[in-house]
Tab-separated table of C-alpha atoms and ligand atoms in Angstrom:
chain	number	residue	atom	x	y	z
A	1	MET	CA	0.000	0.000	0.000
A	2	THR	CA	1.446	3.403	-1.012
A	3	LEU	CA	1.104	5.842	1.857
A	4	TYR	CA	2.774	8.847	0.190
A	5	PRO	CA	2.200	11.225	-1.435
A	6	LYS	CA	-1.159	12.003	0.130
A	7	PHE	CA	-3.362	14.769	-1.249
A	8	SER	CA	-6.224	16.639	0.294
A	9	LYS	CA	-8.239	19.783	-0.143
A	10	LYS	CA	-10.180	21.658	2.508
A	11	ARG	CA	-11.789	25.003	3.118
A	12	VAL	CA	-10.874	27.091	6.171
A	13	GLY	CA	-12.765	30.401	6.275
A	14	PRO	CA	-12.053	32.251	3.037
A	15	ASN	CA	-9.093	29.967	2.252
A	16	VAL	CA	-9.075	26.814	0.161
A	17	ILE	CA	-6.036	24.730	1.072
A	18	CYS	CA	-4.596	22.083	-1.240
A	19	GLU	CA	-2.161	19.792	0.501
A	20	GLN	CA	0.554	17.424	-0.675
A	21	ARG	CA	1.930	15.294	2.146
A	22	LEU	CA	5.266	13.606	1.431
A	23	LEU	CA	7.356	11.591	3.850
A	24	GLN	CA	9.824	14.469	4.252
A	25	ASN	CA	7.565	17.505	4.100
A	26	VAL	CA	4.081	18.969	3.667
A	27	SER	CA	3.305	21.527	0.962
A	28	ASN	CA	0.198	23.682	1.067
A	29	LEU	CA	-1.125	25.826	-1.741
A	30	ILE	CA	-3.561	28.302	-0.197
A	31	LEU	CA	-6.110	30.217	-2.240
A	32	ASN	CA	-7.686	33.249	-0.574
A	33	THR	CA	-11.125	33.366	-2.157
A	34	ASP	CA	-11.769	36.885	-0.795
A	35	THR	CA	-8.866	38.199	-2.852
A	36	CYS	CA	-9.089	35.963	-5.934
A	37	THR	CA	-10.864	37.666	-8.831
A	38	GLY	CA	-11.057	34.681	-11.169
A	39	CYS	CA	-8.808	36.427	-13.681
A	40	GLY	CA	-7.250	33.117	-14.701
A	41	VAL	CA	-3.629	34.322	-14.902
A	42	CYS	CA	-2.663	31.477	-12.532
A	43	ALA	CA	-4.487	28.924	-14.678
A	44	GLU	CA	-2.747	30.164	-17.818
A	45	SER	CA	0.615	30.147	-16.031
A	46	CYS	CA	0.434	26.772	-14.252
A	47	PRO	CA	2.940	24.399	-15.902
A	48	GLU	CA	0.903	21.366	-14.750
A	49	GLU	CA	-2.501	22.663	-15.901
A	50	ALA	CA	-3.676	22.056	-12.360
A	51	ILE	CA	-5.944	25.104	-12.257
A	52	THR	CA	-9.285	25.722	-13.948
A	53	VAL	CA	-11.358	28.882	-13.815
A	54	SER	CA	-14.989	28.765	-12.857
A	55	MET	CA	-17.743	31.232	-13.682
A	56	VAL	CA	-18.259	32.145	-10.039
A	57	GLY	CA	-15.618	34.791	-10.569
A	58	ALA	CA	-18.403	36.524	-12.427
A	59	THR	CA	-19.855	38.203	-9.367
A	60	LYS	CA	-18.282	40.944	-7.351
A	61	ARG	CA	-17.553	39.180	-4.112
A	62	GLU	CA	-17.555	40.770	-0.693
A	63	LYS	CA	-15.064	40.113	2.055
A	64	GLY	CA	-16.224	37.820	4.829
A	65	ILE	CA	-18.864	36.027	2.755
A	66	THR	CA	-18.199	32.457	1.756
A	67	TYR	CA	-18.539	31.983	-1.976
A	68	ALA	CA	-17.742	29.112	-4.258
A	69	THR	CA	-14.150	29.339	-5.420
A	70	PRO	CA	-13.470	31.314	-8.613
A	71	ILE	CA	-10.683	28.889	-9.483
A	72	GLU	CA	-10.355	25.166	-8.902
A	73	ILE	CA	-6.978	23.637	-8.068
A	74	ASP	CA	-6.436	19.925	-8.493
A	75	PRO	CA	-4.233	18.971	-5.517
A	76	GLU	CA	-3.011	15.848	-7.305
A	77	LYS	CA	-1.959	17.571	-10.519
A	78	CYS	CA	-0.247	20.437	-8.656
A	79	SER	CA	3.529	20.131	-8.329
A	80	TYR	CA	3.627	22.803	-5.580
A	81	CYS	CA	6.147	24.864	-7.546
A	82	GLY	CA	4.765	28.326	-6.624
A	83	VAL	CA	4.530	29.753	-10.162
A	84	CYS	CA	0.878	30.633	-9.592
A	85	GLN	CA	1.760	32.586	-6.443
A	86	ILE	CA	4.339	34.611	-8.337
A	87	MET	CA	2.051	35.263	-11.302
A	88	CYS	CA	-1.209	36.117	-9.483
A	89	PRO	CA	-1.703	39.887	-10.005
A	90	PHE	CA	-3.918	40.034	-6.906
A	91	ASN	CA	-1.748	38.056	-4.438
A	92	ALA	CA	-4.479	35.514	-3.854
A	93	LEU	CA	-2.227	32.439	-3.684
A	94	THR	CA	0.384	31.416	-1.119
A	95	LEU	CA	2.579	28.355	-1.141
A	96	THR	CA	4.025	27.019	2.091
A	97	VAL	CA	6.355	24.133	2.774
A	98	ASP	CA	6.138	22.826	6.341
A	99	GLY	CA	4.194	25.943	7.261
A	100	VAL	CA	6.801	28.389	5.936
A	101	GLU	CA	6.191	30.469	2.809
A	102	ARG	CA	8.536	29.157	0.138
A	103	LEU	CA	8.712	29.212	-3.645
A	104	PRO	CA	10.442	26.001	-4.841
A	105	ILE	CA	10.505	27.291	-8.426
A	106	LEU	CA	12.837	30.118	-7.344
A	107	GLU	CA	15.079	27.720	-5.460
A	108	LYS	CA	15.252	25.239	-8.338
A	109	GLU	CA	15.549	27.235	-11.541
A	110	GLY	CA	14.746	30.880	-10.790
A	111	PHE	CA	11.813	32.855	-12.127
A	112	PRO	CA	11.125	36.571	-12.741
A	113	GLN	CA	9.056	38.702	-10.357
A	114	TRP	CA	6.524	41.431	-11.044
A	115	ASP	CA	8.307	44.764	-11.279
A	116	ILE	CA	5.698	46.779	-9.414
A	117	VAL	CA	5.946	50.521	-9.959
A	118	ALA	CA	3.482	52.111	-7.532
A	119	ASP	CA	4.930	54.963	-5.509
A	120	ILE	CA	3.803	58.167	-3.877
A	121	ASP	CA	6.021	61.248	-3.712
A	122	GLN	CA	5.362	62.372	-0.116
A	123	GLU	CA	6.570	65.885	-0.901
A	124	LYS	CA	3.962	66.344	-3.618
A	125	CYS	CA	1.177	64.471	-1.790
A	126	ILE	CA	-1.294	66.747	0.020
A	127	LYS	CA	-2.843	63.806	1.960
A	128	CYS	CA	-6.285	64.370	0.470
A	129	THR	CA	-8.818	61.547	0.304
A	130	ILE	CA	-9.024	61.084	-3.443
A	131	CYS	CA	-6.699	58.120	-3.995
A	132	GLU	CA	-8.164	56.351	-0.986
A	133	ASP	CA	-11.696	56.885	-2.272
A	134	VAL	CA	-11.074	55.763	-5.854
A	135	CYS	CA	-8.851	52.715	-5.214
A	136	PRO	CA	-10.926	49.621	-6.027
A	137	ARG	CA	-8.594	47.359	-4.008
A	138	ASP	CA	-8.386	49.318	-0.719
A	139	ALA	CA	-4.645	49.466	-1.341
A	140	ILE	CA	-4.071	52.997	-0.043
A	141	ILE	CA	-2.780	53.336	3.490
A	142	ARG	CA	-3.434	56.838	4.710
A	143	GLU	CA	-1.873	57.646	8.058
A	144	VAL	CA	-2.600	61.257	8.835
A	145	PRO	CA	-2.445	62.050	12.567
A	146	GLU	CA	-5.449	64.339	12.510
A	147	PHE	CA	-7.625	61.570	11.151
A	148	GLU	CA	-6.542	58.910	13.598
A	149	GLY	CA	-8.525	57.647	16.546
A	150	GLU	CA	-12.258	57.970	16.929
A	151	MET	CA	-12.794	59.988	13.737
A	152	LYS	CA	-11.029	57.394	11.620
A	153	GLU	CA	-12.933	54.552	13.270
A	154	LYS	CA	-16.245	56.279	12.605
A	155	VAL	CA	-15.411	56.789	8.932
A	156	ALA	CA	-14.269	53.159	8.635
A	157	ALA	CA	-17.472	51.946	10.331
A	158	TYR	CA	-19.503	54.076	7.883
A	159	ASP	CA	-17.635	52.500	4.949
A	160	ARG	CA	-18.358	49.040	6.307
A	161	GLY	CA	-22.048	49.927	6.693
A	162	GLU	CA	-21.782	49.378	10.434
A	163	ILE	CA	-23.385	52.508	11.858
A	164	ASP	CA	-26.637	52.206	13.744
A	165	THR	CA	-28.873	54.326	11.523
A	166	GLN	CA	-31.506	54.532	14.261
A	167	ASN	CA	-29.129	56.128	16.732
A	168	ALA	CA	-29.219	59.890	16.093
A	169	VAL	CA	-26.100	60.625	18.142
A	170	GLU	CA	-24.033	57.953	16.405
A	171	VAL	CA	-25.196	59.054	12.964
A	172	TYR	CA	-24.496	62.693	13.825
A	173	LYS	CA	-20.988	61.897	15.065
A	174	THR	CA	-20.299	59.857	11.956
A	175	ALA	CA	-21.475	62.742	9.782
A	176	THR	CA	-19.096	65.071	11.603
A	177	ALA	CA	-16.208	62.625	11.113
A	178	LEU	CA	-17.010	62.353	7.405
A	179	SER	CA	-17.085	66.110	7.112
A	180	ARG	CA	-13.745	66.423	8.858
A	181	VAL	CA	-12.064	64.110	6.387
A	182	GLY	CA	-13.501	66.119	3.523
A	183	ARG	CA	-16.185	63.624	2.478
A	184	TYR	CA	-18.901	66.235	2.303
A	185	GLN	CA	-21.352	64.303	0.103
A	186	ASP	CA	-21.342	61.386	2.527
A	187	ALA	CA	-21.493	63.798	5.460
A	188	ILE	CA	-24.608	65.481	4.043
A	189	ARG	CA	-26.254	62.080	3.596
A	190	ALA	CA	-25.421	61.166	7.196
A	191	TYR	CA	-26.658	64.533	8.552
A	192	ASP	CA	-29.907	63.942	6.653
A	193	GLN	CA	-30.187	60.550	8.336
A	194	ALA	CA	-29.622	62.178	11.745
A	195	LEU	CA	-32.231	64.796	10.900
A	196	GLU	CA	-34.735	62.137	9.914
A	197	ILE	CA	-34.562	60.842	13.474
A	198	ASP	CA	-34.293	64.261	15.118
A	199	PRO	CA	-35.504	66.986	12.714
A	200	ARG	CA	-34.984	69.735	15.316
A	201	ASN	CA	-31.269	69.162	15.766
A	202	PRO	CA	-29.734	72.594	15.091
A	203	LEU	CA	-26.172	71.239	15.145
A	204	ALA	CA	-26.945	68.718	12.423
A	205	LEU	CA	-28.644	71.442	10.393
A	206	TYR	CA	-25.824	73.901	10.943
A	207	ASN	CA	-23.116	71.364	10.099
A	208	LYS	CA	-25.033	70.170	7.067
A	209	GLY	CA	-25.080	73.816	5.949
A	210	THR	CA	-21.325	74.010	6.300
A	211	ALA	CA	-20.822	70.786	4.304
A	212	LEU	CA	-23.164	72.132	1.612
A	213	ALA	CA	-21.272	75.413	1.525
A	214	ARG	CA	-17.978	73.509	1.121
A	215	LEU	CA	-19.434	71.978	-2.024
A	216	GLY	CA	-20.494	75.396	-3.280
A	217	ARG	CA	-24.186	74.602	-2.768
A	218	TYR	CA	-24.754	77.964	-1.127
A	219	GLU	CA	-28.511	78.240	-1.562
A	220	GLU	CA	-29.065	74.914	0.146
A	221	ALA	CA	-26.498	75.910	2.766
A	222	LEU	CA	-28.392	79.136	3.474
A	223	LYS	CA	-31.610	77.181	3.850
A	224	ALA	CA	-29.948	74.800	6.313
A	225	TYR	CA	-28.497	77.710	8.312
A	226	GLU	CA	-31.901	79.428	8.287
A	227	ASP	CA	-33.602	76.250	9.503
A	228	ALA	CA	-30.961	75.922	12.208
A	229	ARG	CA	-31.544	79.468	13.384
A	230	ALA	CA	-35.317	79.106	13.289
A	231	ILE	CA	-35.036	76.566	16.075
A	232	GLU	CA	-35.216	78.086	19.511
A	233	LEU	CA	-32.100	77.006	21.256
A	234	ASP	CA	-31.871	76.096	24.877
A	235	GLU	CA	-28.726	77.132	26.705
A	236	THR	CA	-26.972	73.797	26.437
A	237	THR	CA	-27.524	73.540	22.702
A	238	LEU	CA	-26.396	77.107	22.235
A	239	ALA	CA	-23.229	76.418	24.193
A	240	ASN	CA	-22.609	73.283	22.118
A	241	LEU	CA	-23.155	75.208	18.914
A	242	LYS	CA	-20.656	77.842	19.960
A	243	LYS	CA	-18.202	75.156	21.063
A	244	TYR	CA	-18.506	73.423	17.739
A	245	THR	CA	-18.083	76.531	15.669
A	246	ALA	CA	-15.089	77.563	17.770
A	247	GLY	CA	-13.091	74.540	16.661
A	248	LYS	CA	-12.240	73.857	13.049
A	249	PRO	CA	-9.560	71.213	13.470
A	250	ARG	CA	-9.015	70.607	9.809
A	251	TYR	CA	-8.210	74.210	9.103
A	252	GLU	CA	-6.181	74.540	12.270
A	253	ALA	CA	-4.047	71.700	10.998
A	254	LEU	CA	-3.632	73.569	7.763
A	255	LYS	CA	-2.615	76.717	9.644
A	256	ALA	CA	-5.177	78.790	7.826
A	257	LYS	CA	-5.604	82.513	8.339
A	258	THR	CA	-8.942	84.084	7.548
A	259	THR	CA	-9.435	87.745	6.889
A	260	PHE	CA	-12.839	89.353	6.879
A	261	GLU	CA	-13.366	92.841	5.567
A	262	VAL	CA	-16.476	94.947	5.354
A	263	ASP	CA	-16.584	98.013	3.197
A	264	MET	CA	-18.471	100.303	5.567
A	265	GLU	CA	-19.114	102.726	2.729
A	266	LYS	CA	-21.276	100.052	1.149
A	267	CYS	CA	-22.605	98.328	4.307
A	268	ASN	CA	-26.128	99.349	5.281
A	269	VAL	CA	-25.890	97.501	8.648
A	270	CYS	CA	-28.888	95.402	7.704
A	271	GLY	CA	-27.556	92.481	9.780
A	272	ILE	CA	-28.232	89.644	7.290
A	273	CYS	CA	-24.636	88.426	7.660
A	274	GLY	CA	-24.927	88.315	11.441
A	275	THR	CA	-28.202	86.456	11.272
A	276	LEU	CA	-26.646	83.763	9.123
A	277	CYS	CA	-23.301	83.345	10.819
A	278	PRO	CA	-22.401	82.992	14.499
A	279	SER	CA	-18.943	84.452	13.770
A	280	ILE	CA	-20.421	87.831	12.835
A	281	THR	CA	-22.126	90.257	15.203
A	282	VAL	CA	-23.812	93.359	13.864
A	283	LYS	CA	-24.201	96.162	16.402
A	284	ARG	CA	-26.446	99.024	15.474
A	285	LYS	CA	-26.142	102.381	17.217
A	286	PRO	CA	-29.333	103.867	18.655
A	287	PHE	CA	-31.240	105.673	15.909
A	288	THR	CA	-31.170	109.417	16.465
A	289	ALA	CA	-32.433	112.382	14.588
A	290	GLU	CA	-28.855	113.694	14.722
A	291	THR	CA	-27.549	111.292	12.116
A	292	GLY	CA	-30.882	110.516	10.518
A	293	LYS	CA	-29.750	107.085	9.385
A	294	VAL	CA	-28.962	103.626	10.720
A	295	GLU	CA	-25.307	103.210	11.726
A	296	GLY	CA	-23.295	100.561	13.444
A	297	ASP	CA	-20.418	98.091	13.352
A	298	VAL	CA	-19.875	94.647	11.948
A	299	LEU	CA	-17.740	92.595	14.341
A	300	PHE	CA	-16.063	89.403	13.370
A	301	ASP	CA	-14.558	86.462	15.269
A	302	GLU	CA	-11.939	84.871	13.062
A	303	THR	CA	-11.428	81.905	15.398
A	304	THR	CA	-14.891	80.563	14.640
A	305	CYS	CA	-15.085	81.439	10.947
A	306	ASP	CA	-14.752	78.514	8.577
A	307	ALA	CA	-14.635	80.711	5.478
A	308	CYS	CA	-17.800	79.225	4.002
A	309	LYS	CA	-18.460	82.687	2.525
A	310	VAL	CA	-22.181	82.450	3.110
A	311	CYS	CA	-22.013	86.075	4.340
A	312	VAL	CA	-20.310	87.166	1.121
A	313	ASP	CA	-23.069	85.640	-0.957
A	314	ALA	CA	-25.853	86.899	1.275
A	315	CYS	CA	-24.776	90.552	1.613
A	316	PRO	CA	-27.170	92.639	-0.513
A	317	GLU	CA	-24.572	95.414	-0.825
A	318	GLU	CA	-21.657	93.156	-1.809
A	319	ALA	CA	-19.752	94.787	1.028
A	320	ILE	CA	-17.994	91.705	2.465
A	321	THR	CA	-14.709	90.138	1.405
A	322	VAL	CA	-13.502	86.908	3.015
A	323	THR	CA	-10.122	85.449	2.193
A	324	ARG	CA	-8.432	82.387	3.545
A	325	GLU	CA	-4.721	81.943	3.294
A	326	VAL	CA	-3.359	78.515	3.992
A	327	GLU	CA	0.208	78.721	5.203
A	328	ASP	CA	0.964	75.035	4.904
A	329	LYS	CA	-1.170	73.344	2.312
A	330	LYS	CA	-0.188	69.895	3.494
A	331	LEU	CA	-1.502	67.854	6.373
A	332	GLU	CA	1.107	65.944	8.282
A	333	GLY	CA	1.404	62.214	7.828
A	334	GLU	CA	1.979	59.746	5.038
A	335	VAL	CA	-0.063	58.112	2.334
A	336	ASN	CA	1.359	54.872	0.982
A	337	ILE	CA	0.392	52.093	-1.367
A	338	ASP	CA	0.118	48.511	-0.137
A	339	LYS	CA	1.845	46.750	-3.022
A	340	ASP	CA	0.378	43.405	-2.011
A	341	LEU	CA	-3.101	44.783	-2.657
A	342	CYS	CA	-2.358	47.197	-5.506
A	343	CYS	CA	-3.239	45.865	-8.957
A	344	THR	CA	-1.814	48.936	-10.781
A	345	CYS	CA	-5.137	49.944	-12.296
A	346	THR	CA	-4.001	53.624	-12.030
A	347	TRP	CA	-7.281	54.958	-10.640
A	348	CYS	CA	-5.169	56.743	-7.981
A	349	SER	CA	-2.499	58.191	-10.251
A	350	THR	CA	-5.111	59.281	-12.799
A	351	ASN	CA	-7.024	61.202	-10.147
A	352	CYS	CA	-4.235	62.511	-7.897
A	353	PRO	CA	-4.592	66.318	-7.993
A	354	THR	CA	-0.870	66.898	-7.443
A	355	GLU	CA	0.493	64.158	-9.715
A	356	ALA	CA	2.232	62.641	-6.697
A	357	ILE	CA	1.679	59.015	-7.741
A	358	THR	CA	3.805	57.071	-10.202
A	359	MET	CA	2.284	53.848	-11.407
A	360	GLU	CA	2.943	51.448	-14.270
A	361	LYS	CA	0.570	48.677	-15.302
A	362	LEU	CA	1.531	45.015	-14.900
A	363	PHE	CA	0.462	44.058	-18.419
A	364	GLU	CA	0.844	45.837	-21.726
A	365	GLY	CA	-1.584	45.308	-24.580
A	366	ASP	CA	-5.148	46.034	-25.559
A	367	ILE	CA	-8.695	44.864	-24.944
A	368	GLU	CA	-11.822	45.267	-27.019
A	369	ILE	CA	-15.438	44.713	-26.048
A	370	ASN	CA	-17.873	44.415	-28.910
A	371	PRO	CA	-21.115	45.878	-27.524
A	372	GLU	CA	-23.025	44.804	-30.638
A	373	LEU	CA	-22.633	41.185	-29.593
A	374	CYS	CA	-23.464	41.807	-25.912
A	375	PRO	CA	-26.712	40.206	-24.842
A	376	SER	CA	-29.036	42.896	-23.482
A	377	GLY	CA	-29.274	43.034	-19.706
A	378	CYS	CA	-25.998	41.216	-19.094
A	379	SER	CA	-23.466	43.097	-16.989
A	380	THR	CA	-21.292	40.173	-15.955
A	381	CYS	CA	-18.047	41.832	-17.034
A	382	VAL	CA	-18.960	44.996	-15.105
A	383	GLU	CA	-19.551	42.885	-12.015
A	384	VAL	CA	-16.350	40.894	-12.282
A	385	CYS	CA	-13.903	43.645	-13.252
A	386	PRO	CA	-11.611	44.065	-10.233
A	387	CYS	CA	-10.492	47.491	-11.433
A	388	ASN	CA	-13.944	49.037	-11.995
A	389	ALA	CA	-12.828	49.711	-15.572
A	390	ILE	CA	-15.944	48.384	-17.326
A	391	TYR	CA	-19.187	50.271	-17.020
A	392	LEU	CA	-22.712	50.644	-18.325
A	393	PRO	CA	-22.790	54.041	-20.082
A	394	SER	CA	-25.427	56.514	-18.934
A	395	PRO	CA	-28.133	56.781	-21.589
A	396	PRO	CA	-28.152	60.101	-23.458
A	397	PRO	CA	-31.247	62.319	-23.085
A	398	ALA	CA	-34.312	60.916	-24.867
A	399	SER	CA	-34.222	63.843	-27.320
A	400	GLU	CA	-30.837	62.692	-28.615
A	401	MET	CA	-31.728	59.016	-28.682
A	402	ARG	CA	-34.023	59.086	-31.713
A	403	GLY	CA	-33.271	56.090	-33.883
A	404	GLN	CA	-30.091	55.313	-31.960
A	405	GLN	CA	-29.168	52.128	-30.152
A	406	GLU	CA	-28.477	52.510	-26.457
A	407	GLU	CA	-24.784	51.857	-25.723
A	408	LYS	CA	-24.692	48.619	-23.742
A	409	ILE	CA	-21.237	48.282	-22.326
A	410	ALA	CA	-18.024	50.307	-22.365
A	411	ILE	CA	-14.501	50.016	-21.039
A	412	ASN	CA	-12.124	52.690	-19.852
A	413	LYS	CA	-8.895	51.262	-21.203
A	414	ASP	CA	-6.799	53.645	-19.113
A	415	LEU	CA	-8.036	51.898	-15.972
A	416	CYS	CA	-7.991	48.305	-17.260
A	417	ILE	CA	-4.972	46.177	-16.307
A	418	LEU	CA	-5.714	43.413	-18.841
A	419	CYS	CA	-6.031	40.776	-16.120
A	420	GLY	CA	-8.626	38.916	-18.196
A	421	ALA	CA	-11.277	38.320	-15.496
A	422	CYS	CA	-13.945	39.656	-17.870
A	423	VAL	CA	-12.865	37.287	-20.655
A	424	TYR	CA	-13.483	34.277	-18.420
A	425	ALA	CA	-16.711	35.699	-17.035
A	426	CYS	CA	-18.340	36.795	-20.303
A	427	PRO	CA	-20.988	34.236	-21.242
A	428	GLY	CA	-20.987	35.147	-24.947
A	429	GLU	CA	-18.744	34.308	-27.854
A	430	ASP	CA	-16.093	36.657	-29.263
A	431	ILE	CA	-17.510	39.599	-27.320
A	432	ILE	CA	-14.306	40.395	-25.461
A	433	VAL	CA	-10.909	40.109	-27.128
A	434	LEU	CA	-7.801	40.420	-24.967
A	435	LYS	CA	-4.409	40.980	-26.566
A	436	ARG	CA	-1.514	41.197	-24.125
A	437	THR	CA	1.819	42.221	-25.575
A	438	GLY	CA	4.089	42.286	-22.546
A	439	LEU	CA	4.458	41.693	-18.822
A	440	ARG	CA	6.259	44.093	-16.488
A	441	MET	CA	8.460	41.482	-14.822
A	442	LYS	CA	12.147	41.345	-14.077
A	443	GLY	CA	14.442	38.414	-13.393
A	444	PRO	CA	15.780	35.369	-15.223
A	445	GLU	CA	13.982	34.617	-18.494
A	446	THR	CA	13.887	30.855	-17.965
A	447	ASP	CA	12.436	28.524	-20.588
A	448	LEU	CA	9.420	27.942	-18.362
A	449	PHE	CA	8.826	31.678	-18.034
A	450	LYS	CA	9.171	32.175	-21.802
A	451	ARG	CA	6.477	29.529	-22.371
A	452	ILE	CA	4.194	31.147	-19.791
A	453	LYS	CA	4.778	34.598	-21.247
A	454	GLU	CA	3.940	33.357	-24.712
A	455	LYS	CA	0.716	31.807	-23.423
A	456	LEU	CA	-0.308	34.910	-21.509
A	457	CYS	CA	0.476	37.070	-24.534
A	458	THR	CA	-1.482	34.935	-26.985
A	459	PRO	CA	-4.651	36.793	-27.962
A	460	ARG	CA	-7.754	35.226	-26.477
A	461	THR	CA	-11.447	35.759	-26.679
A	462	SER	CA	-14.527	34.950	-24.658
A	463	LYS	CA	-16.203	31.699	-25.580
A	464	VAL	CA	-19.601	30.218	-24.861
A	465	LYS	CA	-19.728	28.493	-21.494
A	466	GLU	CA	-21.399	25.193	-20.756
A	467	GLU	CA	-23.833	24.805	-17.859
A	468	THR	CA	-23.073	21.837	-15.647
A	469	ALA	CA	-24.916	20.743	-12.536
A	470	GLY	CA	-25.411	24.106	-10.895
A	471	THR	CA	-22.055	25.657	-11.741
A	472	THR	CA	-20.974	27.111	-15.015
A	473	GLN	CA	-17.626	26.005	-16.228
A	474	ILE	CA	-15.437	27.127	-19.045
A	475	LYS	CA	-16.111	24.941	-22.040
A	476	VAL	CA	-13.468	26.373	-24.307
A	477	LEU	CA	-11.044	29.187	-23.767
A	478	GLU	CA	-8.524	28.906	-26.472
A	479	SER	CA	-6.163	31.031	-28.475
A	480	THR	CA	-7.571	32.722	-31.513
B	1	SF4	S1	1.950	25.461	-7.436
B	1	SF4	FE1	2.726	25.200	-9.537
B	1	SF4	S2	1.790	23.312	-10.222
B	1	SF4	FE2	0.642	23.907	-8.394
B	1	SF4	S3	-1.096	25.056	-9.185
B	1	SF4	FE3	0.527	26.544	-8.738
B	1	SF4	S4	1.623	26.742	-10.698
B	1	SF4	FE4	0.379	24.899	-10.880
């Protein structure tokens, strides 16, 4: 009876573990199904053809939920060489020998590695939230002291959908945290939620006004401020309001200086500015026959002003000028890219306002999607694309649509990394054509690597899939 090698396969949480047990050692190939996108690069690279791609990659999968595996590994065919780990663009595979991460292929004959170019110039970076918001892989690590602690936790809980939407205080605090990190749209939504529970919350109304003003939505901001002021405040609320408006941590961190000027030649001391803003006090002198007209002063507290410029817009005499000078336009801290998570889609570098990010794609080449052949209503490729590069175009206005076909599917090639997940997922024939021309890898060009490179760079197209007992499997996926 042959005892060795022994093979097994088991699932532990999000991981599928293939095991080869020899007399001398135990090798494990571990697939993280949370991270795997079903792109098939491992299957195309495996020298033993031990991996097949399944259609379950064709749904966007959420962390923490157990799904069927996007790829199937045959533990008996696998030689536990580690090529798939090296080639996976999403770091979904890990090979261990006796519990230690090892890559036998490197030890035996060498193999190139991905040459990942994904860097942030800290001098140019202004630590804004854009790259973090647009990254489809959560690969941005933003460590800015001001946003640490409770504020950061609240924002993270909001992103995970973990705030108690029935708890007005929690929702309000979350809204404030979102506003402080510059996510005004989300903050407005959260303030609205807080106001649904407690419509007479002047702080939520006031802060919503400030978030609206930050987005330039001054009319709505004025309405929110007006609503806030229409509420009769008890002493505690008033004190809280003043306390809140006295502290503008984000601008303090930016060392901002606000100047407020009123042209008293123009000012008619009507007091609209003071009614709208707690930083402005308008003091009228007693009316006397001696002067025959209303006179007074406009006083301003720069420590509580957040330069929303509501007063500038509201002044009927255009008498107010507000300027804000930011001495140091950068927040302290660092923003970095987690290269294990980054797939080089370039969403971050494309959108960085200061061009602080350098990024090169892993694959070179081209991809085409033929929308004419797309079956109506299918958005499988949109769902599966790990880079959010494929989208359903917004329909043009009905007046422009006359006689025209609605565009079904489109791809932003600048954001596509040519991983091929869509090619495997597409249920139709010849709809998607992927042509890779190069891989950004460095290291020894071994014969094995040359063969893999040739395979990965052979043009391929989506083929019809065959339904089998509940799962859909690839029937044919061959070179064209
Ligand atoms: S370890 Fe080697 S043989 Fe096994 S699945 Fe990965 S590439 Fe194929």
